Amino acid sequence: MAHLLHLDSSADLETSRSRAIGGTFVASWLAADPENTVTYRDLHRDPLPHLPDASLHWPARVRSDDANPPVAAEALQTRLIEELFAADVLLVGAPLYNYSMPSTLKAWIDYIHVPGTTAPGDLATQPMAGRPAVIITSRGGVYDAGTPTEGWDHAAPALQLILGTALGMPVTVITTSLTLAEVLPALADQAERSREELALAHEEAAASALHLGGMTRLE
Ligand SMILES: Cc1cc2nc3c(=O)[nH]c(=O)nc-3n(C[C@H](O)[C@H](O)[C@H](O)COP(=O)(O)O)c2cc1C
């Protein structure tokens, strides 16, 4: 029995690939063990407010004496971090928007990345260390090594830094690229590769969920 925290952030409620691949992951997660559970957060349909006060980046014990973050925002942050700490596995749907992650997902990151609470800071704490994170990245274009756009994707690398390096989670990235091949004439000749990557991403998501969902609780 294990618990999954699943985040979606695509603004596309009809044809989103990250939502669809996430759906495949969750179906396999629940099939892996009937006692597995899921907490779902749709960061697009139910967006978090932007972090309203910089002091919330730090635990209360190291904030300056005159720090006075809004009580409601601090309570929301506590709830989001508790939700994360309750998860054995984290699944993040992360479309590429303007070479970065959607602002809705960034807002969640801004609440949960707290050095000294979720990551090393004044204390060498890393409560999520060893718990897997699976990122589903969905990109309209292509960012292959050796092409002019190599390195232009700043979404997955930033998520790997925060979840992997800072929080200590082993990160798997499932990628579907060229999602705009069916609609942009300039990419039309790569439509077959786009479909192949999509099929492979669904297979990877199903296999990953079966594996992670069949493991016993990581504690
Ligand atoms: C606001 C916005 C910005 C986008 N910026 C980029 C971009 O910088 N690079 C890219 O390859 N695709 C970009 N796209 C296309 C999306 O990455 C693509 O449609 C992807 O499939 C979205 O994920 P989804 O299918 O899960 O919704 C953008 C789409 C939107 C809506």
Short mmCIF file of N, CA and C and ligand atoms in Angstrom, two decimals, residues 10-12 15-20 94-100 137-143 152 176 179-180, ligand 1:
data_model
loop_
_atom_site.label_atom_id
_atom_site.label_comp_id
_atom_site.label_asym_id
_atom_site.label_seq_id
_atom_site.Cartn_x
_atom_site.Cartn_y
_atom_site.Cartn_z
N SER A 10 -1.38 21.50 -16.79
CA SER A 10 -1.69 21.92 -18.15
C SER A 10 -2.96 22.78 -18.17
N ALA A 11 -2.90 23.84 -18.99
CA ALA A 11 -4.08 24.71 -19.18
C ALA A 11 -4.99 24.16 -20.27
N ASP A 12 -4.62 23.02 -20.82
CA ASP A 12 -5.43 22.37 -21.87
C ASP A 12 -6.28 21.27 -21.22
N THR A 15 -7.06 18.23 -24.81
CA THR A 15 -6.14 17.34 -25.54
C THR A 15 -4.77 17.23 -24.88
N SER A 16 -4.65 17.65 -23.63
CA SER A 16 -3.35 17.66 -22.97
C SER A 16 -2.71 16.28 -22.92
N ARG A 17 -1.46 16.21 -23.35
CA ARG A 17 -0.74 14.94 -23.27
C ARG A 17 -0.27 14.67 -21.85
N SER A 18 0.17 15.70 -21.14
CA SER A 18 0.65 15.43 -19.76
C SER A 18 -0.50 14.95 -18.88
N ARG A 19 -1.71 15.47 -19.12
CA ARG A 19 -2.87 14.99 -18.35
C ARG A 19 -3.19 13.54 -18.71
N ALA A 20 -3.12 13.23 -20.02
CA ALA A 20 -3.45 11.87 -20.46
C ALA A 20 -2.42 10.86 -19.94
N ALA A 94 3.95 18.37 -16.26
CA ALA A 94 4.68 19.63 -16.42
C ALA A 94 4.84 20.01 -17.89
N PRO A 95 3.81 20.61 -18.50
CA PRO A 95 3.98 21.07 -19.89
C PRO A 95 5.02 22.17 -19.98
N LEU A 96 5.64 22.30 -21.14
CA LEU A 96 6.62 23.37 -21.35
C LEU A 96 5.90 24.62 -21.84
N TYR A 97 5.94 25.67 -21.02
CA TYR A 97 5.32 26.94 -21.39
C TYR A 97 6.40 28.01 -21.45
N ASN A 98 6.59 28.58 -22.63
CA ASN A 98 7.59 29.64 -22.79
C ASN A 98 8.94 29.24 -22.19
N TYR A 99 9.33 28.04 -22.58
CA TYR A 99 10.63 27.46 -22.22
C TYR A 99 10.78 27.26 -20.71
N SER A 100 9.67 27.27 -20.01
CA SER A 100 9.73 27.13 -18.55
C SER A 100 8.53 26.28 -18.11
N THR A 137 6.87 15.54 -18.82
CA THR A 137 7.07 16.80 -19.51
C THR A 137 6.55 16.69 -20.96
N SER A 138 5.80 17.69 -21.36
CA SER A 138 5.11 17.68 -22.65
C SER A 138 5.48 18.96 -23.38
N ARG A 139 6.09 18.81 -24.58
CA ARG A 139 6.69 19.97 -25.24
C ARG A 139 6.26 20.05 -26.70
N GLY A 140 5.85 21.24 -27.11
CA GLY A 140 5.39 21.41 -28.48
C GLY A 140 6.47 21.17 -29.50
N GLY A 141 7.69 21.60 -29.21
CA GLY A 141 8.79 21.50 -30.15
C GLY A 141 9.71 20.34 -29.82
N VAL A 142 10.96 20.49 -30.28
CA VAL A 142 11.94 19.43 -30.04
C VAL A 142 13.23 20.07 -29.55
N TYR A 143 13.89 19.41 -28.63
CA TYR A 143 15.05 20.00 -27.96
C TYR A 143 16.21 19.01 -27.93
N TRP A 152 17.15 24.64 -24.40
CA TRP A 152 16.14 25.69 -24.28
C TRP A 152 15.00 25.29 -23.33
N THR A 176 7.35 13.69 -23.70
CA THR A 176 6.68 13.63 -25.00
C THR A 176 6.92 14.97 -25.70
N THR A 179 4.62 17.83 -29.71
CA THR A 179 3.17 17.67 -29.56
C THR A 179 2.42 18.58 -30.53
N LEU A 180 3.12 19.59 -31.09
CA LEU A 180 2.46 20.50 -32.03
C LEU A 180 2.65 20.05 -33.49
C1 LIG B 1 1.34 29.37 -22.96
C2 LIG B 1 2.03 28.33 -23.79
C3 LIG B 1 3.39 28.43 -24.02
C4 LIG B 1 4.06 27.48 -24.75
N1 LIG B 1 5.41 27.56 -24.89
C5 LIG B 1 6.09 26.56 -25.51
C6 LIG B 1 7.52 26.59 -25.59
O1 LIG B 1 8.20 27.48 -25.12
N2 LIG B 1 8.13 25.56 -26.23
C7 LIG B 1 7.44 24.51 -26.76
O2 LIG B 1 8.07 23.58 -27.29
N3 LIG B 1 6.08 24.45 -26.68
C8 LIG B 1 5.42 25.44 -26.07
N4 LIG B 1 4.05 25.38 -25.97
C9 LIG B 1 3.35 24.18 -26.48
C10 LIG B 1 3.17 23.16 -25.35
O3 LIG B 1 4.39 22.81 -24.75
C11 LIG B 1 2.51 21.91 -25.91
O4 LIG B 1 1.23 22.27 -26.43
C12 LIG B 1 2.38 20.81 -24.89
O5 LIG B 1 1.77 19.70 -25.51
C13 LIG B 1 1.58 21.26 -23.67
O6 LIG B 1 1.40 20.20 -22.75
P1 LIG B 1 -0.01 19.45 -22.64
O7 LIG B 1 -0.18 18.67 -23.93
O8 LIG B 1 0.12 18.56 -21.47
O9 LIG B 1 -1.07 20.49 -22.46
C14 LIG B 1 3.35 26.36 -25.29
C15 LIG B 1 1.96 26.27 -25.06
C16 LIG B 1 1.30 27.24 -24.32
C17 LIG B 1 -0.18 27.09 -24.07
#
